[in-house]
């Protein structure tokens, strides 16, 4: 009797897991307008950055920022305006958040910095008041919650965003923290960080 | 050049009354704050890439690794989700965020509580028992030796560089002396430094502990602090002070609740937290809150429940009286109708 119940429970569990995988595979209709620039799995294209693996919270917040004008992009601003309705926005954000795979995880202290960018990421630079990027973006730049995943993001996109923070062209970061830190980065840091983060797979 | 600026400040501090030895019946004894030095970057530890190879260098490296990833000791010596570097910012190198280079010079220190001298490694044990809500590794354990070695190396490398001796390696010390600390009589600076660094008053090296913060215009208020918390802190530390994990790795520290520092930790004092917050928070954007906001938010954070004081004797009011009588904390006090400490989370490492 007990084994029958156990078997039944396992079957239900199995069906549940299969359902979950299927739900991730299947893109919601609302996400289709995003594919041209961001790719069907949010992997990014030459037209738009990677969305795969960004948190739902972060994706939703960026749509808000494009609507409010804290971020600005000739293509993305009008697209975002079509997603003012949370009912439309949520499934899109959830879908892209569930894409991609975790990189190999390195926690702070595990790596001897192999490059200046890796040193900035895991150690920061106390002489310039730059905390380790790790403090908010986490192991191997996986991000979470309000902090974007940077692992595997396009190098040019990351560099362009850091420059936008520096110039005050991008806003809306929690507590203005990213803008404050970006202003302390040199042009070389910004290029190097873009390349370093893009290479984390 | 730089040296001329710094050591007179140390001498100045030496001349003032020693506030650090005021009587606080608390394991994590309150350390007097100090006014900020004119140049808070006057002292810069060496880059990690300059840790030497060999057995001594390996201890230093291990100390750094433990310092930034203390979670590798979770369940063994650590009971919560914190890392040393959550409070000792920038891996224990940031001035006025309790830097290890300055702390190293402050021990051994006499503690009134048990009428004896505590060495540096014993002070780190206090952090494990209270701030990490765990169980301290034993003296002479590889962990305490490594963390002592890292702190010593930060101090000594920075001093050598300050006096233009970039090419000189940090002199090695044996495990016993590493754990003792730089305030011991046996502690000598290497030859070229010996005549140039004033050793008197070294326990007050500028940058040590936290910077002095003015009293708030109005008494600190947890309810006002809650608004400050929502506005500035919750984004990183969470609505419930729970911190944040990424890929199951604790990244942003829990500020209260089961995974934070316990009621015996120094950071549970409102004044200690306020000075830390004012100077260092939000991360990378320190000195942004007003003095009042810093005190209010410290009062809010430290009037939430957290793991029990390990010295709890079964009775809240007598424990509060014995160990918290003189401190500026909420242990045993009633906020929102509840006596804090009465519903504390379990103290120490939980199975």
mmCIF file of C-alpha atoms in Angstrom, chain A:
data_model
loop_
_atom_site.group_PDB
_atom_site.id
_atom_site.type_symbol
_atom_site.label_atom_id
_atom_site.label_comp_id
_atom_site.label_asym_id
_atom_site.label_seq_id
_atom_site.Cartn_x
_atom_site.Cartn_y
_atom_site.Cartn_z
ATOM 1 C CA UNK A 1 0.000 0.000 0.000
ATOM 2 C CA UNK A 2 2.720 2.362 1.038
ATOM 3 C CA UNK A 3 4.797 1.588 -2.055
ATOM 4 C CA UNK A 4 1.807 2.252 -4.304
ATOM 5 C CA UNK A 5 1.307 5.637 -2.721
ATOM 6 C CA UNK A 6 5.025 6.336 -3.043
ATOM 7 C CA UNK A 7 4.968 5.392 -6.704
ATOM 8 C CA UNK A 8 1.958 7.613 -7.298
ATOM 9 C CA UNK A 9 3.698 10.487 -5.543
ATOM 10 C CA UNK A 10 6.799 9.972 -7.665
ATOM 11 C CA UNK A 11 4.718 9.991 -10.828
ATOM 12 C CA UNK A 12 3.094 13.264 -9.799
ATOM 13 C CA UNK A 13 6.495 14.720 -8.986
ATOM 14 C CA UNK A 14 7.844 13.490 -12.298
ATOM 15 C CA UNK A 15 4.954 15.036 -14.208
ATOM 16 C CA UNK A 16 5.484 18.259 -12.295
ATOM 17 C CA UNK A 17 9.163 18.409 -13.197
ATOM 18 C CA UNK A 18 8.456 17.635 -16.841
ATOM 19 C CA UNK A 19 5.866 20.403 -16.834
ATOM 20 C CA UNK A 20 8.372 22.864 -15.410
ATOM 21 C CA UNK A 21 10.951 22.092 -18.042
ATOM 22 C CA UNK A 22 8.338 22.375 -20.750
ATOM 23 C CA UNK A 23 7.166 25.727 -19.402
ATOM 24 C CA UNK A 24 10.715 27.049 -19.618
ATOM 25 C CA UNK A 25 11.181 25.802 -23.134
ATOM 26 C CA UNK A 26 8.001 27.415 -24.330
ATOM 27 C CA UNK A 27 8.271 31.156 -24.900
ATOM 28 C CA UNK A 28 5.153 33.125 -24.010
ATOM 29 C CA UNK A 29 3.496 34.963 -26.886
ATOM 30 C CA UNK A 30 4.179 38.285 -25.166
ATOM 31 C CA UNK A 31 7.919 37.716 -25.548
ATOM 32 C CA UNK A 32 7.899 37.359 -29.324
ATOM 33 C CA UNK A 33 8.418 41.071 -30.113
ATOM 34 C CA UNK A 34 11.683 40.865 -28.134
ATOM 35 C CA UNK A 35 13.220 38.077 -30.217
ATOM 36 C CA UNK A 36 14.417 40.178 -33.149
ATOM 37 C CA UNK A 37 16.922 42.064 -31.003
ATOM 38 C CA UNK A 38 17.409 39.843 -27.946
ATOM 39 C CA UNK A 39 17.161 36.391 -29.527
ATOM 40 C CA UNK A 40 14.604 33.659 -28.943
ATOM 41 C CA UNK A 41 16.270 32.549 -25.764
ATOM 42 C CA UNK A 42 17.393 35.993 -24.739
ATOM 43 C CA UNK A 43 20.935 35.165 -25.781
ATOM 44 C CA UNK A 44 21.387 38.613 -27.354
ATOM 45 C CA UNK A 45 22.126 39.622 -30.944
ATOM 46 C CA UNK A 46 24.090 42.377 -32.611
ATOM 47 C CA UNK A 47 21.003 44.524 -32.092
ATOM 48 C CA UNK A 48 20.452 43.973 -28.390
ATOM 49 C CA UNK A 49 22.037 42.694 -25.166
ATOM 50 C CA UNK A 50 21.624 39.319 -23.527
ATOM 51 C CA UNK A 51 18.566 38.996 -21.311
ATOM 52 C CA UNK A 52 18.980 35.319 -20.448
ATOM 53 C CA UNK A 53 19.552 34.835 -16.739
ATOM 54 C CA UNK A 54 18.808 38.410 -15.687
ATOM 55 C CA UNK A 55 16.425 38.381 -12.731
ATOM 56 C CA UNK A 56 12.712 38.981 -13.243
ATOM 57 C CA UNK A 57 12.997 41.940 -10.891
ATOM 58 C CA UNK A 58 15.809 43.514 -12.875
ATOM 59 C CA UNK A 59 14.127 43.067 -16.276
ATOM 60 C CA UNK A 60 10.875 44.550 -15.003
ATOM 61 C CA UNK A 61 12.685 47.485 -13.457
ATOM 62 C CA UNK A 62 14.514 48.244 -16.717
ATOM 63 C CA UNK A 63 11.235 48.367 -18.625
ATOM 64 C CA UNK A 64 10.066 50.886 -16.032
ATOM 65 C CA UNK A 65 13.242 52.887 -16.488
ATOM 66 C CA UNK A 66 12.790 53.059 -20.259
ATOM 67 C CA UNK A 67 9.202 54.193 -19.754
ATOM 68 C CA UNK A 68 10.176 56.841 -17.205
ATOM 69 C CA UNK A 69 13.142 58.070 -19.259
ATOM 70 C CA UNK A 70 15.813 57.082 -16.728
ATOM 71 C CA UNK A 71 17.165 54.951 -19.527
ATOM 72 C CA UNK A 72 16.879 55.912 -23.143
ATOM 73 C CA UNK A 73 17.299 54.049 -26.395
ATOM 74 C CA UNK A 74 15.588 54.816 -29.717
ATOM 75 C CA UNK A 75 14.512 51.201 -30.190
ATOM 76 C CA UNK A 76 13.882 50.131 -26.641
ATOM 77 C CA UNK A 77 11.999 53.162 -25.356
ATOM 78 C CA UNK A 78 8.958 52.675 -27.640
ATOM 79 C CA UNK A 79 9.101 48.899 -27.102
ATOM 80 C CA UNK A 80 9.002 49.362 -23.339
ATOM 81 C CA UNK A 81 6.012 51.654 -23.638
ATOM 82 C CA UNK A 82 4.086 48.700 -25.060
ATOM 83 C CA UNK A 83 4.721 46.842 -21.781
ATOM 84 C CA UNK A 84 3.285 49.251 -19.237
ATOM 85 C CA UNK A 85 0.777 46.529 -18.375
ATOM 86 C CA UNK A 86 2.288 44.185 -15.758
ATOM 87 C CA UNK A 87 0.182 41.337 -17.146
ATOM 88 C CA UNK A 88 2.156 41.610 -20.354
ATOM 89 C CA UNK A 89 5.481 42.316 -18.749
ATOM 90 C CA UNK A 90 5.638 39.587 -16.099
ATOM 91 C CA UNK A 91 5.606 36.508 -18.372
ATOM 92 C CA UNK A 92 8.262 38.083 -20.592
ATOM 93 C CA UNK A 93 10.537 38.845 -17.662
ATOM 94 C CA UNK A 94 9.963 35.403 -16.153
ATOM 95 C CA UNK A 95 10.729 33.700 -19.450
ATOM 96 C CA UNK A 96 14.024 35.445 -20.076
ATOM 97 C CA UNK A 97 15.039 35.104 -16.428
ATOM 98 C CA UNK A 98 14.698 31.331 -16.735
ATOM 99 C CA UNK A 99 16.959 31.107 -19.800
ATOM 100 C CA UNK A 100 20.686 30.590 -19.976
ATOM 101 C CA UNK A 101 22.810 28.493 -17.680
ATOM 102 C CA UNK A 102 24.849 29.262 -14.617
ATOM 103 C CA UNK A 103 28.546 29.777 -15.210
ATOM 104 C CA UNK A 104 31.067 27.869 -13.151
ATOM 105 C CA UNK A 105 30.912 29.600 -9.772
ATOM 106 C CA UNK A 106 33.921 31.284 -8.225
ATOM 107 C CA UNK A 107 33.481 32.857 -4.821
ATOM 108 C CA UNK A 108 35.591 35.654 -3.472
ATOM 109 C CA UNK A 109 39.025 34.523 -2.328
ATOM 110 C CA UNK A 110 39.067 31.515 -4.610
ATOM 111 C CA UNK A 111 40.816 33.111 -7.565
ATOM 112 C CA UNK A 112 44.208 34.726 -7.706
ATOM 113 C CA UNK A 113 43.360 37.685 -9.901
ATOM 114 C CA UNK A 114 44.509 36.755 -13.386
ATOM 115 C CA UNK A 115 43.915 40.202 -14.853
ATOM 116 C CA UNK A 116 43.326 43.792 -13.777
ATOM 117 C CA UNK A 117 39.617 43.371 -14.478
ATOM 118 C CA UNK A 118 39.410 40.216 -12.404
ATOM 119 C CA UNK A 119 41.171 42.051 -9.607
ATOM 120 C CA UNK A 120 38.593 44.848 -9.766
ATOM 121 C CA UNK A 121 35.779 42.319 -9.831
ATOM 122 C CA UNK A 122 36.904 40.266 -6.840
ATOM 123 C CA UNK A 123 38.928 42.797 -4.844
ATOM 124 C CA UNK A 124 37.988 46.303 -5.938
ATOM 125 C CA UNK A 125 40.524 49.103 -5.622
ATOM 126 C CA UNK A 126 40.703 50.680 -2.208
ATOM 127 C CA UNK A 127 42.913 53.537 -3.388
ATOM 128 C CA UNK A 128 40.099 54.735 -5.647
ATOM 129 C CA UNK A 129 37.188 53.866 -3.371
ATOM 130 C CA UNK A 130 35.966 51.125 -5.692
ATOM 131 C CA UNK A 131 34.415 48.199 -3.827
ATOM 132 C CA UNK A 132 34.704 44.736 -5.352
ATOM 133 C CA UNK A 133 32.043 44.320 -8.084
ATOM 134 C CA UNK A 134 31.465 40.962 -6.381
ATOM 135 C CA UNK A 135 29.868 42.727 -3.409
ATOM 136 C CA UNK A 136 26.664 43.245 -5.418
ATOM 137 C CA UNK A 137 26.981 41.109 -8.552
ATOM 138 C CA UNK A 138 28.000 37.946 -6.736
ATOM 139 C CA UNK A 139 30.017 34.852 -7.575
ATOM 140 C CA UNK A 140 31.074 34.767 -11.235
ATOM 141 C CA UNK A 141 28.837 37.814 -11.840
ATOM 142 C CA UNK A 142 25.601 35.805 -11.744
ATOM 143 C CA UNK A 143 23.696 38.726 -10.187
ATOM 144 C CA UNK A 144 20.327 38.486 -8.477
ATOM 145 C CA UNK A 145 17.361 40.615 -7.441
ATOM 146 C CA UNK A 146 18.025 44.243 -8.332
ATOM 147 C CA UNK A 147 21.573 43.469 -9.496
ATOM 148 C CA UNK A 148 22.010 42.274 -13.062
ATOM 149 C CA UNK A 149 23.839 39.184 -14.150
ATOM 150 C CA UNK A 150 26.946 40.333 -16.007
ATOM 151 C CA UNK A 151 28.438 36.922 -16.778
ATOM 152 C CA UNK A 152 28.420 36.369 -20.508
ATOM 153 C CA UNK A 153 26.951 39.787 -21.269
ATOM 154 C CA UNK A 154 28.172 41.450 -24.455
ATOM 155 C CA UNK A 155 31.438 43.305 -23.846
ATOM 156 C CA UNK A 156 30.410 46.362 -25.861
ATOM 157 C CA UNK A 157 27.101 46.572 -24.075
ATOM 158 C CA UNK A 158 28.677 46.440 -20.594
ATOM 159 C CA UNK A 159 31.246 49.074 -21.540
ATOM 160 C CA UNK A 160 28.580 51.314 -23.078
ATOM 161 C CA UNK A 161 26.471 51.057 -19.929
ATOM 162 C CA UNK A 162 29.391 51.920 -17.654
ATOM 163 C CA UNK A 163 30.061 54.963 -19.812
ATOM 164 C CA UNK A 164 26.380 55.892 -19.674
ATOM 165 C CA UNK A 165 26.492 55.692 -15.857
ATOM 166 C CA UNK A 166 29.576 57.883 -15.850
ATOM 167 C CA UNK A 167 27.967 60.540 -18.024
ATOM 168 C CA UNK A 168 24.666 60.438 -16.156
ATOM 169 C CA UNK A 169 22.882 59.205 -19.272
ATOM 170 C CA UNK A 170 21.667 56.124 -17.449
ATOM 171 C CA UNK A 171 19.880 56.391 -14.116
ATOM 172 C CA UNK A 172 17.623 54.376 -11.884
ATOM 173 C CA UNK A 173 20.244 52.268 -10.102
ATOM 174 C CA UNK A 174 19.495 51.485 -6.464
ATOM 175 C CA UNK A 175 20.662 54.400 -4.358
ATOM 176 C CA UNK A 176 22.707 55.801 -7.234
ATOM 177 C CA UNK A 177 25.405 53.275 -6.316
ATOM 178 C CA UNK A 178 26.425 52.187 -9.801
ATOM 179 C CA UNK A 179 26.709 55.754 -11.057
ATOM 180 C CA UNK A 180 28.926 56.671 -8.106
ATOM 181 C CA UNK A 181 31.228 53.722 -8.692
ATOM 182 C CA UNK A 182 31.306 54.058 -12.501
ATOM 183 C CA UNK A 183 32.631 57.599 -12.129
ATOM 184 C CA UNK A 184 35.737 56.189 -10.438
ATOM 185 C CA UNK A 185 36.526 53.783 -13.285
ATOM 186 C CA UNK A 186 39.044 54.682 -15.973
ATOM 187 C CA UNK A 187 38.412 54.218 -19.691
ATOM 188 C CA UNK A 188 40.790 51.226 -19.623
ATOM 189 C CA UNK A 189 38.943 49.684 -16.669
ATOM 190 C CA UNK A 190 35.686 49.972 -18.558
ATOM 191 C CA UNK A 191 36.991 48.231 -21.669
ATOM 192 C CA UNK A 192 38.722 45.547 -19.624
ATOM 193 C CA UNK A 193 35.676 44.859 -17.451
ATOM 194 C CA UNK A 194 33.488 44.501 -20.540
ATOM 195 C CA UNK A 195 35.820 41.889 -22.025
ATOM 196 C CA UNK A 196 36.327 40.091 -18.721
ATOM 197 C CA UNK A 197 32.625 39.770 -17.942
ATOM 198 C CA UNK A 198 31.704 38.692 -21.468
ATOM 199 C CA UNK A 199 34.171 35.834 -21.162
ATOM 200 C CA UNK A 200 32.548 34.356 -18.025
ATOM 201 C CA UNK A 201 30.587 31.429 -19.397
#
